[in-house]
XYZ file of N, CA and C in Angstrom:
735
model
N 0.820 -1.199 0.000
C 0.000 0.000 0.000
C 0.855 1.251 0.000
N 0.174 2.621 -0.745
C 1.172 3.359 -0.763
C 0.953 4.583 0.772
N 1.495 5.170 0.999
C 1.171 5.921 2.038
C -0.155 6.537 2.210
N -0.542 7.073 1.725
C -2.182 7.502 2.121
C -3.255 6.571 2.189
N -2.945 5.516 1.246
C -4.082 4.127 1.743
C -4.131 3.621 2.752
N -2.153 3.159 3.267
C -2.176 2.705 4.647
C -2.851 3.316 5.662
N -2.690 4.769 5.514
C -3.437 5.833 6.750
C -5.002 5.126 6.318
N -5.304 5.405 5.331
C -7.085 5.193 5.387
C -6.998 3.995 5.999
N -6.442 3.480 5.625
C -6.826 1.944 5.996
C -7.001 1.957 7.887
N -5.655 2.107 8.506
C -5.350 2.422 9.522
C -6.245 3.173 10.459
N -7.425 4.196 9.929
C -8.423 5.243 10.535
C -9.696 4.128 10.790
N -9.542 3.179 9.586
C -10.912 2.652 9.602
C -11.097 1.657 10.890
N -9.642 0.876 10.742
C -9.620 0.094 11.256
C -9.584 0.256 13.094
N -9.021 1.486 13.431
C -9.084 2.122 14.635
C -11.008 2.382 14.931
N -11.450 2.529 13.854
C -12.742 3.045 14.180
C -13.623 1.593 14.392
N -13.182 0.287 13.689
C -13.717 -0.843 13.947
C -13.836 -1.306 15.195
N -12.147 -1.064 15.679
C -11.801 -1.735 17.073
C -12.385 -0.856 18.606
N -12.652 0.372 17.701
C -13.394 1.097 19.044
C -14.764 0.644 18.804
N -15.416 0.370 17.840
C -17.053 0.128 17.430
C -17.301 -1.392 18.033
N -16.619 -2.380 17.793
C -16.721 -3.624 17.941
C -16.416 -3.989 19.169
N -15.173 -3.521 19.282
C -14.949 -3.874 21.405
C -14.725 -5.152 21.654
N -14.409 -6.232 20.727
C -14.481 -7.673 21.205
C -13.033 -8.287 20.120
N -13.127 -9.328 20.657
C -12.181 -10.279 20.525
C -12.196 -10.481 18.863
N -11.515 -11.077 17.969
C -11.919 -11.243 16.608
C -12.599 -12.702 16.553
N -12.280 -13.829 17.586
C -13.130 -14.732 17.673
C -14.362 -14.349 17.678
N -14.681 -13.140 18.323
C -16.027 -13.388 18.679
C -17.216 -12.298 18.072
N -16.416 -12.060 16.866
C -17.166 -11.053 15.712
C -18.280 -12.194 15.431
N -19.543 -11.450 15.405
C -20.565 -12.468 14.582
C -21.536 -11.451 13.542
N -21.935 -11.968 12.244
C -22.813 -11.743 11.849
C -23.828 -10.557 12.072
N -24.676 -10.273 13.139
C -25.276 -9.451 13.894
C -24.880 -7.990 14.274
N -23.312 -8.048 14.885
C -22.206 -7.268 15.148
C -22.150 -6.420 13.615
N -21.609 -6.543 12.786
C -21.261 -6.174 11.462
C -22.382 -5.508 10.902
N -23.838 -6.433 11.145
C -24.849 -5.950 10.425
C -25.352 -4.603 10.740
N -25.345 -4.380 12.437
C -25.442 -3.221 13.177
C -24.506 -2.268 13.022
N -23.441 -2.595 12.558
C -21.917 -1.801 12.622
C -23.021 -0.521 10.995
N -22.978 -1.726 10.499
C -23.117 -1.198 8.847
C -24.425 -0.442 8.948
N -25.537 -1.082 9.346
C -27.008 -0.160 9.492
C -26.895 0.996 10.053
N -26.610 0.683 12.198
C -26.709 2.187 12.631
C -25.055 2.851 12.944
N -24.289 2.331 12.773
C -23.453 3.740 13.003
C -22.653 3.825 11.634
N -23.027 3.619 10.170
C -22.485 3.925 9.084
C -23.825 4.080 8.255
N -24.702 4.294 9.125
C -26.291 4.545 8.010
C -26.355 5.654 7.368
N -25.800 6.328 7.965
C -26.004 7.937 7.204
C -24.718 7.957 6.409
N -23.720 7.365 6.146
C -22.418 7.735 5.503
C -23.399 7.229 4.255
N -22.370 7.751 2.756
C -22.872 7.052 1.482
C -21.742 5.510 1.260
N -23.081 4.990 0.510
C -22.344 3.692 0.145
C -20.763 3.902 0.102
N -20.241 4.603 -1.060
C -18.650 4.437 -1.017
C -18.026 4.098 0.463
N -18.614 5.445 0.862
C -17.766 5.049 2.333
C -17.604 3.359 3.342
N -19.339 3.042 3.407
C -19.238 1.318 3.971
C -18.492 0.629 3.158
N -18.462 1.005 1.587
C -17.605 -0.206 1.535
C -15.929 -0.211 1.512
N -15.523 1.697 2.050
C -14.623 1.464 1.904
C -14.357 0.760 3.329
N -15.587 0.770 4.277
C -15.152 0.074 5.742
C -14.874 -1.425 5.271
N -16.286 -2.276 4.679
C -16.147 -3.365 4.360
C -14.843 -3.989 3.450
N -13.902 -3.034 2.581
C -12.385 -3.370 2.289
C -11.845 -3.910 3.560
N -11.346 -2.938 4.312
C -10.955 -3.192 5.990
C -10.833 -3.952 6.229
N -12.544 -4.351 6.382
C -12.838 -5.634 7.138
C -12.839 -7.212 6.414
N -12.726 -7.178 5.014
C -12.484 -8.405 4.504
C -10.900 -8.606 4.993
N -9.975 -7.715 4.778
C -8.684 -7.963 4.932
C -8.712 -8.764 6.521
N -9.215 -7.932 7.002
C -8.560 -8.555 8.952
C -9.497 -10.073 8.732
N -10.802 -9.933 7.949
C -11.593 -11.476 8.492
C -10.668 -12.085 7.837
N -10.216 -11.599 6.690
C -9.138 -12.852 5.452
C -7.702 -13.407 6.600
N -6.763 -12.051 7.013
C -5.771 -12.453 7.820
C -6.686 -13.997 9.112
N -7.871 -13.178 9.669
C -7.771 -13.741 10.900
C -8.075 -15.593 10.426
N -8.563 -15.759 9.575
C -9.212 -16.935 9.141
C -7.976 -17.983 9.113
N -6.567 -17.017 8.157
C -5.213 -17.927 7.948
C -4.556 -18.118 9.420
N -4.708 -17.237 10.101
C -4.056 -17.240 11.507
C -5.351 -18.361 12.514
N -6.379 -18.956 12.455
C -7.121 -19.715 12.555
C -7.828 -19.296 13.765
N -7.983 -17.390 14.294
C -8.863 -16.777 14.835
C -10.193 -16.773 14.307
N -10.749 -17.417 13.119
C -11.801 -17.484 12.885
C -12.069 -18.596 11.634
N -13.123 -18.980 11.891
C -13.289 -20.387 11.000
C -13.377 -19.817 9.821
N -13.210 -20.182 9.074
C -13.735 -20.406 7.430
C -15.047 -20.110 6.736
N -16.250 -20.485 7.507
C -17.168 -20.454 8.252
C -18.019 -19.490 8.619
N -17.643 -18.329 8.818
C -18.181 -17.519 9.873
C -19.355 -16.655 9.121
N -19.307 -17.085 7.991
C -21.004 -16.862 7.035
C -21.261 -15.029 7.199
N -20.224 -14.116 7.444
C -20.174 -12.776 7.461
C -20.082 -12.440 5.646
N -19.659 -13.471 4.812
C -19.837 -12.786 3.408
C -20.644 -11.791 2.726
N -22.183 -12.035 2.849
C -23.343 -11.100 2.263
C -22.953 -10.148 2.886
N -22.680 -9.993 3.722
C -22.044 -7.919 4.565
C -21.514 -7.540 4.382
N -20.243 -8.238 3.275
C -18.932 -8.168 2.922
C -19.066 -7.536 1.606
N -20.059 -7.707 0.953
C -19.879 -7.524 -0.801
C -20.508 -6.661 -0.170
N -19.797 -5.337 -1.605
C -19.626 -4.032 -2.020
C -21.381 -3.775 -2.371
N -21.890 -2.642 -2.206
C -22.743 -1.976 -1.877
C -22.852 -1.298 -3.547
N -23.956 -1.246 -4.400
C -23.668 -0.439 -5.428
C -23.502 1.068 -5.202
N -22.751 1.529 -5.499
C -22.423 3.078 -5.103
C -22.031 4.124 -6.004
N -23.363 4.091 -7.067
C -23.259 4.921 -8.381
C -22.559 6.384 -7.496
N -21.302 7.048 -8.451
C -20.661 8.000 -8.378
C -21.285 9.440 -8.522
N -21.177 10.340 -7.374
C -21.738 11.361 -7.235
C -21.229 12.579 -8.428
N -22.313 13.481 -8.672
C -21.881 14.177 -9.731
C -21.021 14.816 -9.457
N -19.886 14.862 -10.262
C -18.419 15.982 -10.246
C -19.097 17.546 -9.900
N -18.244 17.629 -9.214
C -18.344 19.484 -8.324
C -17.500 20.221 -8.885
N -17.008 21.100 -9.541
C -15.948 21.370 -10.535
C -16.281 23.282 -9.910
N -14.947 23.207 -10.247
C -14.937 24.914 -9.965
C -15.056 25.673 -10.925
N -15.710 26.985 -10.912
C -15.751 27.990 -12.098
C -14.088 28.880 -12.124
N -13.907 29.498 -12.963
C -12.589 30.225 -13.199
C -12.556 31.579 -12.066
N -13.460 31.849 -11.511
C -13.088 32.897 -10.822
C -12.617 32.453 -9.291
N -13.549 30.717 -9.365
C -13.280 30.164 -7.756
C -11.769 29.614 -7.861
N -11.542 29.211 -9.099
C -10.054 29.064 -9.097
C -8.827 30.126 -8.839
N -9.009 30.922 -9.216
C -8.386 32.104 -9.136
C -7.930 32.837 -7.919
N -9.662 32.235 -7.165
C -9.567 32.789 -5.473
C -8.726 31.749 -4.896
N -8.753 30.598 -5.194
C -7.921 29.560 -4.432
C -6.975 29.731 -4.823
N -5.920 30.265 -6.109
C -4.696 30.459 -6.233
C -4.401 31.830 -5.545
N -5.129 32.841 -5.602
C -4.944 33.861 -4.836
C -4.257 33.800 -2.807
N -5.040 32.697 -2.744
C -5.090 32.504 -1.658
C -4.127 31.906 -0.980
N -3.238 30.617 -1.563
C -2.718 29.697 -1.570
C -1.141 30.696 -1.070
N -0.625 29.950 0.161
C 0.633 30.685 0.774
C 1.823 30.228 -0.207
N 2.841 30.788 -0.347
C 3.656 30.486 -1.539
C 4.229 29.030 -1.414
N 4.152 28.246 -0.201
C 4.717 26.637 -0.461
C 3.604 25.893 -0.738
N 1.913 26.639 -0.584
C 1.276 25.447 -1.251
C 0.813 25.913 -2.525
N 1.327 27.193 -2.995
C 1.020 27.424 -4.402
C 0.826 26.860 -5.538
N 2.343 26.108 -5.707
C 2.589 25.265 -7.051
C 1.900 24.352 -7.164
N 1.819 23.415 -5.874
C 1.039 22.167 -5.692
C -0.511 22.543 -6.242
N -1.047 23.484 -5.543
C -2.705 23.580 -6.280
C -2.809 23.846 -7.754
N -1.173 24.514 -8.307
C -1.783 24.968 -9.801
C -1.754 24.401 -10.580
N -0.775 22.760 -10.265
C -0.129 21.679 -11.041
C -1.951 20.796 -10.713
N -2.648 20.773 -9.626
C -3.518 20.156 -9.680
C -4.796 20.996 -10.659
N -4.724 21.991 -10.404
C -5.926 22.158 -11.219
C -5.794 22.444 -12.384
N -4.544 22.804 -13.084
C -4.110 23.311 -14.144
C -3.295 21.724 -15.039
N -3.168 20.575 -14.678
C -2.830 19.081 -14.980
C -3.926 18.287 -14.481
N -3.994 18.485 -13.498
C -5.393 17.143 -13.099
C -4.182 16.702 -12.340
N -3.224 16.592 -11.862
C -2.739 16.138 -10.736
C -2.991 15.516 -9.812
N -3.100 14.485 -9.389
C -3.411 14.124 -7.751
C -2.696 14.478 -6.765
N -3.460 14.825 -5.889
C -2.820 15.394 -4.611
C -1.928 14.281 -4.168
N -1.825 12.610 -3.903
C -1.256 11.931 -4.107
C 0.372 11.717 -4.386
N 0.038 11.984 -5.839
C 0.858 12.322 -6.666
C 2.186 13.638 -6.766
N 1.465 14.841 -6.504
C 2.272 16.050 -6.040
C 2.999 16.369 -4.388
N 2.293 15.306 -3.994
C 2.870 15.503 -3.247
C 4.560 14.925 -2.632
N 4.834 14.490 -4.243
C 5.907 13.303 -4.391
C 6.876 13.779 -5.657
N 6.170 14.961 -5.652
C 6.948 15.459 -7.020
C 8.131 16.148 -6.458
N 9.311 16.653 -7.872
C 10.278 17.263 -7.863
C 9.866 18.539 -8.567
N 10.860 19.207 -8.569
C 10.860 20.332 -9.216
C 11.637 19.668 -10.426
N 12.422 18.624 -10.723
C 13.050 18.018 -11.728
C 12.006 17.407 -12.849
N 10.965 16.881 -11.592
C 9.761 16.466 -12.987
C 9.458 17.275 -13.731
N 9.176 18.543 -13.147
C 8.751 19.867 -13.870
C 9.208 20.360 -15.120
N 10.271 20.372 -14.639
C 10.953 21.518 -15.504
C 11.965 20.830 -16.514
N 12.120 19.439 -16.258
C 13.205 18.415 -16.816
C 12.734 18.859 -18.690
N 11.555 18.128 -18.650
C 11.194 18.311 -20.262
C 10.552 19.265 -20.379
N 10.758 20.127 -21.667
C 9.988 21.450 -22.153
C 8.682 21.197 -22.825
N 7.522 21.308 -21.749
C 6.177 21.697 -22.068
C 5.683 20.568 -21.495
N 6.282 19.591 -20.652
C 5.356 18.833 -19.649
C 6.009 18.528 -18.624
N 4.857 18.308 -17.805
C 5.348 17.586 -16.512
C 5.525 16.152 -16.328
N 6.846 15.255 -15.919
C 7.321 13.739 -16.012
C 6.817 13.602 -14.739
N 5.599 12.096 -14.341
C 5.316 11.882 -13.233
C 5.800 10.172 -13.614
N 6.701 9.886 -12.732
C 7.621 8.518 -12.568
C 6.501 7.211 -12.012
N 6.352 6.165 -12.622
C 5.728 5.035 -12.483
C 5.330 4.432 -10.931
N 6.596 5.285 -10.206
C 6.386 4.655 -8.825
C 5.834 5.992 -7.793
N 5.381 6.489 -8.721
C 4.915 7.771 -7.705
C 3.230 7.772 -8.487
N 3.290 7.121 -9.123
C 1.118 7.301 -9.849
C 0.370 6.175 -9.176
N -0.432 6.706 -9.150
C -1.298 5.729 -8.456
C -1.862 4.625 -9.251
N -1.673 4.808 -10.865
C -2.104 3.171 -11.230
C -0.386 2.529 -11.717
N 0.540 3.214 -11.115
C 2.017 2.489 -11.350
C 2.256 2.807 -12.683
N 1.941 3.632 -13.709
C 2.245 4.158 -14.883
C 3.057 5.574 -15.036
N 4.019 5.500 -15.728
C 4.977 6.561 -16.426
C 3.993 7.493 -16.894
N 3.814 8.981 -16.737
C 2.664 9.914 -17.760
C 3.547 11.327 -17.886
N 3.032 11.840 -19.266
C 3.959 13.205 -19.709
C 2.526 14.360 -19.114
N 2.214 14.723 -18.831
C 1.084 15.650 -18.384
C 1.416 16.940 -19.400
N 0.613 17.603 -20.056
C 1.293 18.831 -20.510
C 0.928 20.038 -19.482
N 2.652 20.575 -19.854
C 2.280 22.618 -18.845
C 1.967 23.536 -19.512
N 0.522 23.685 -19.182
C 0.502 24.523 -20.078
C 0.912 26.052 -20.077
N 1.041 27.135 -20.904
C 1.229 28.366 -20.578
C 0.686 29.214 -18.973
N -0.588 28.786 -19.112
C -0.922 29.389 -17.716
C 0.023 29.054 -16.349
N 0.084 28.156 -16.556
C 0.702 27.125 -15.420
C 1.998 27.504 -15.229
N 2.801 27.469 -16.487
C 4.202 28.128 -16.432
C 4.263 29.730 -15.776
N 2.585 30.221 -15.916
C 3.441 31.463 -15.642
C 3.068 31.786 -14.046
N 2.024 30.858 -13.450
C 1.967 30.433 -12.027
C 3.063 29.970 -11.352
N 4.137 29.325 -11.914
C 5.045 28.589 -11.027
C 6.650 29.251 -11.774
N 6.293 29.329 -12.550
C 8.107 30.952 -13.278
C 8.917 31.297 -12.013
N 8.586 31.237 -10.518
C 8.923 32.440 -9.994
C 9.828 31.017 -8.949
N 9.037 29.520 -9.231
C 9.953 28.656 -9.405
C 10.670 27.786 -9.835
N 11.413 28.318 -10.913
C 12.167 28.165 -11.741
C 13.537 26.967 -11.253
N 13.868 27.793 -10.575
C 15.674 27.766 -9.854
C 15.868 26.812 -8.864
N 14.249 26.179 -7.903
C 14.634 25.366 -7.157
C 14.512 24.018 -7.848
N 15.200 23.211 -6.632
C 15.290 21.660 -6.697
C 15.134 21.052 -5.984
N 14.238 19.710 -5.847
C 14.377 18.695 -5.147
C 12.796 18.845 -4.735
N 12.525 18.397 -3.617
C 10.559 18.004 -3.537
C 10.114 19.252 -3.805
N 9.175 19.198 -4.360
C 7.857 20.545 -4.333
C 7.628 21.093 -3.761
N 6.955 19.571 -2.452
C 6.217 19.820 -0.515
C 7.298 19.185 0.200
N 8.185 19.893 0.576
C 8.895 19.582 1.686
C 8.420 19.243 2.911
N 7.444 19.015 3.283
C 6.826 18.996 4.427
C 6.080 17.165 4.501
N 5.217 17.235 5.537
C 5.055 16.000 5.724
C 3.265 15.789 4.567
N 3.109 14.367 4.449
C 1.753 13.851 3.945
C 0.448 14.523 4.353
N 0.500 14.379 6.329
C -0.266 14.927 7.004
C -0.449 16.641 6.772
N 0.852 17.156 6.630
C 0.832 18.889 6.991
C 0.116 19.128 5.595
N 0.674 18.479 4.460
C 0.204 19.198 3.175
C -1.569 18.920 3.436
N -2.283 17.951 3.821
C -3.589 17.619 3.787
C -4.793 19.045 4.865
N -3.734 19.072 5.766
C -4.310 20.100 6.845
C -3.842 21.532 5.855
N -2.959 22.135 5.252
C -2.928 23.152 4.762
C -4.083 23.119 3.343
N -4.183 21.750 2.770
C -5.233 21.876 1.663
C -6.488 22.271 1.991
N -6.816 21.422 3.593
C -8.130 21.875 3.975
C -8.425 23.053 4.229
N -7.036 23.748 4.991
C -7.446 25.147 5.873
C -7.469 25.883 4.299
N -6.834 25.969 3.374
C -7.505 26.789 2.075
C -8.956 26.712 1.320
N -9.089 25.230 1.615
C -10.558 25.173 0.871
C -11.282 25.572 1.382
N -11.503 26.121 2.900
C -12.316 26.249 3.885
C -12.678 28.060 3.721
N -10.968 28.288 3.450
C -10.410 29.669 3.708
C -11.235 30.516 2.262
N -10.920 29.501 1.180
C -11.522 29.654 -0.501
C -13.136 29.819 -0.491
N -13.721 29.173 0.604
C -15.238 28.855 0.128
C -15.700 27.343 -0.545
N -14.367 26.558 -0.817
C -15.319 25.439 -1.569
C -14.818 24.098 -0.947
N -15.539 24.010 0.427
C -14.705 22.839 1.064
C -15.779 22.056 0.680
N -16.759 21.789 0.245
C -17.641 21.039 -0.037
C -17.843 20.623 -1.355
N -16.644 21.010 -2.200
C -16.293 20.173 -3.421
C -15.152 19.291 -3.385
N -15.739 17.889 -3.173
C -14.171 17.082 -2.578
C -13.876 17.035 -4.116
N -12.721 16.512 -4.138
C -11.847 16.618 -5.883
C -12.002 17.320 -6.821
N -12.319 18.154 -6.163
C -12.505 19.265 -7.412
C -11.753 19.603 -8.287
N -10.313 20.117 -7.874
C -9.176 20.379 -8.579
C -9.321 19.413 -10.075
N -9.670 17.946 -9.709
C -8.739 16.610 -10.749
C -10.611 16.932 -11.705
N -11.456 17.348 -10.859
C -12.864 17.099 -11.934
C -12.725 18.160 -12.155
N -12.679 19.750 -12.126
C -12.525 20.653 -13.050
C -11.488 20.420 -14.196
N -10.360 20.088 -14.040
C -9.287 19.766 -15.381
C -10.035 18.984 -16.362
N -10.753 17.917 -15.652
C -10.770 17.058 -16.893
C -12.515 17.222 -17.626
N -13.130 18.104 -16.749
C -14.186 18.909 -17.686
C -13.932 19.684 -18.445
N -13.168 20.931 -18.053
C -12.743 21.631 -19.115
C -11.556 21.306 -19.895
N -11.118 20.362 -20.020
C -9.963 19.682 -20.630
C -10.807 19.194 -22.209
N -11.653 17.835 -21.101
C -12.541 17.364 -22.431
C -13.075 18.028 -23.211
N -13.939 19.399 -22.624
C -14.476 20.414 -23.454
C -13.637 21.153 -24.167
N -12.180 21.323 -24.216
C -11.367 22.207 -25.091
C -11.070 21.151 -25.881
N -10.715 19.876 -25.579
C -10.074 18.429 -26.239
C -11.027 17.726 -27.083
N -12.399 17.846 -26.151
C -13.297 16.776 -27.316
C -12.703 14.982 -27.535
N -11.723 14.920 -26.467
C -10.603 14.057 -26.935
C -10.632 12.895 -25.428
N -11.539 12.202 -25.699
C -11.419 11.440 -24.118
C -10.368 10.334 -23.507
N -10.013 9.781 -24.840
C -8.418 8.753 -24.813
C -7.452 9.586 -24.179
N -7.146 10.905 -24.790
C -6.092 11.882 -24.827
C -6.379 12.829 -23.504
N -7.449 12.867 -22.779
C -7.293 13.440 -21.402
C -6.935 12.199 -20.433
N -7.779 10.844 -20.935
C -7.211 9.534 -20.129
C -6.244 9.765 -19.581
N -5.315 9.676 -21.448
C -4.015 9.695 -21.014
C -3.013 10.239 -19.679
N -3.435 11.728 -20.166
C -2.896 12.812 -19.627
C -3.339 12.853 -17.974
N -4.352 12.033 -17.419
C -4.796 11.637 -16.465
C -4.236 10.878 -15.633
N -4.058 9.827 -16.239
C -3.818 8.354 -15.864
C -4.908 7.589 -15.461
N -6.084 7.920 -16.328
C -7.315 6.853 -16.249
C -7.470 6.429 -17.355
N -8.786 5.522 -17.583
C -9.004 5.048 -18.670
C -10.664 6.522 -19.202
N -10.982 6.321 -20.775
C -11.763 6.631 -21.407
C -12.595 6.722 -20.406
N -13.353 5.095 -19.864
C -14.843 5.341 -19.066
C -15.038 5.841 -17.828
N -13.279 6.176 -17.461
C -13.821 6.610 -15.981
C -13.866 8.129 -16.045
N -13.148 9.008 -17.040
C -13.542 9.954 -17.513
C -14.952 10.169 -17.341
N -15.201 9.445 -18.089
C -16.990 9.739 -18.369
C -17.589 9.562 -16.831
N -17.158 8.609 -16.398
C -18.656 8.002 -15.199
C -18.110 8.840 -13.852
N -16.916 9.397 -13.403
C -16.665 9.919 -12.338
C -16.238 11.163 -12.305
N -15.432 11.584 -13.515
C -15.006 12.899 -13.586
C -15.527 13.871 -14.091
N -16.066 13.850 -15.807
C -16.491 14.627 -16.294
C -17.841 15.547 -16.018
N -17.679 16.862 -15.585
C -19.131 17.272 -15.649
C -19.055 18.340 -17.605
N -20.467 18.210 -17.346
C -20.794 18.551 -18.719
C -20.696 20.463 -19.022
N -19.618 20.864 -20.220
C -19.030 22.154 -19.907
C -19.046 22.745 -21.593
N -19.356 23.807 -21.691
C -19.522 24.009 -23.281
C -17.937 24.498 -23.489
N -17.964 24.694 -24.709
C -16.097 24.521 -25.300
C -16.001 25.836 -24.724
N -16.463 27.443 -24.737
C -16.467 28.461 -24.345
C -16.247 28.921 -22.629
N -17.108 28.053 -22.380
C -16.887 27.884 -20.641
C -14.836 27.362 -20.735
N -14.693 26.386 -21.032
C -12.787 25.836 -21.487
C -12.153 26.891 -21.754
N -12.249 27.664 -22.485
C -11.701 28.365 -23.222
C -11.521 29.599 -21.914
C-alpha cells in the first residue's frame, strides 16, 4: 500500500476496534450488520464499503491465523454496496483564481499543477521540481509515484508556467513537508476559498474543461492516468467549449 491508503486503511480500522470492542473470535454476523445499518447509516455507500475493504482484509488475515473459522457466514455484509458515483463538483474560473490567490507560496505550485494538470494530490505531493521543468512543455510523473504504477507526460501549459516561473531555480521536492501537513494546509484553504464542499474538485474541473477544449477522451485519459470510461462516469461534468476556453 502506498502511504495515504495505509493511513485510510489504519483510521478505519481504529474506528472498527473502538465500534466492535471484542475479541476477533467473537465477531458475529449481527455485530457487522449493526456496525453497517446504525453507526455507518447515514455515511454514502462508497464510504461502507470502503469500511467493508478493511474488514475483509482482517476477516481474510484472521481466518489464515485460525482466529476465525472459514465459516463464519459474514460474506453477504462483505460484498460491495452499489455506489453509483456522485456528480463531479468542478470549480468555475473565478473560484479558481480565489484559491490560487489565496494559496501561501509553499502550497502554491502544488494547487496549480492540480488544477491546471489534473494532478493528484497523491501524486504532487511526491513530485520534484526536476519532474517539472526536466522536459519542455510537460510535466514527467515517474511510475512509482502514480497511483495506477504508470509513467505519464502531463502537458504545462502556458498558464501554469506562468503560475510557477517564480519557481524556476529550485530543486528537489515541491512539498517539503510531511503527507499529514500538506492535507491540513489543503483543507485550511478550501475552507479559507469557500469550496470545502467540493471534494476533488481540482482533478474534476481539469478534466471537464480539458474534455471540453479536447473533445478528446483517450487523450485526457491519457494525460490523467485513467481510462476513457472513468472519464466519463466519475469525472467529467458537462461544460460548453467556451466555458474551457
Amino acid at each position: 500500500w502506498k502511504k495515504r491508503n495505509k493511513l485510510s486503511h489504519e483510521r478505519r480500522l481504529k474506528r472498527l476496534c473502538s465500534s466492535f470492542a471484542c475479541d476477533i473470535c467473537d465477531l458475529t454476523f449481527e455485530i457487522v450488520r449493526l456496525f453497517l445499518l446504525e453507526e455507518l447509516g447515514d455515511k454514502s455507500p462508497k464510504t461502507r464499503n470502503h469500511f467493508r475493504e478493511t474488514l475483509r482484509g482482517v476477516i481474510k488475515h484472521s481466518v489464515s491465523r485460525f482466529w476465525l473459522t472459514p465459516d463464519h457466514r459474514m460474506e453477504p455484509l462483505l460484498k460491495p454496496e452499489k455506489a453509483p458515483p456522485a456528480d463531479p463538483k468542478i470549480l468555475t474560473p473565478n473560484e479558481f483564481r480565489k484559491v490560487l490567490e489565496l494559496a501561501n507560496p509553499d502550497l502554491l505550485p502544488c494547487i496549480a499543477m492540480m488544477g491546471f494538470c489534473g494532478i493528484r494530490t497523491s501524486e504532487v505531493e511526491f513530485m520534484t521540481w526536476e519532474n517539472v521543468f526536466a522536459i519542455e512543455g510537460y510535466i514527467e510523473l515517474n511510475a512509482h509515484r502514480t497511483k495506477t504504477a504508470q509513467r505519464r507526460l502531463v502537458p504545462r501549459s502556458p498558464v501554469l508556467d506562468y503560475w510557477i516561473e517564480p519557481y524556476r531555480k529550485r530543486s528537489g521536492p515541491i512539498w517539503v513537508r510531511s503527507f499529514i501537513a500538506f492535507e491540513k494546509a489543503y483543507q485550511s484553504l478550501r475552507v479559507k476559498a469557500g469550496i470545502n464542499g467540493k471534494q476533488n474538485c481540482m482533478r474534476h474541473s481539469y478534466a471537464s474543461y480539458r474534455m471540453a477544449a479536447e473533445m478528446d477522451a483517450p487523450k485526457v485519459a491519457s494525460e490523467m492516468g485513467n481510462s476513457p470510461n472513468m472519464i466519463y462516469r466519475n469525472y467529467r461534468e458537462v461544460v460548453a467549449p467556451e466555458q474551457a476556453k
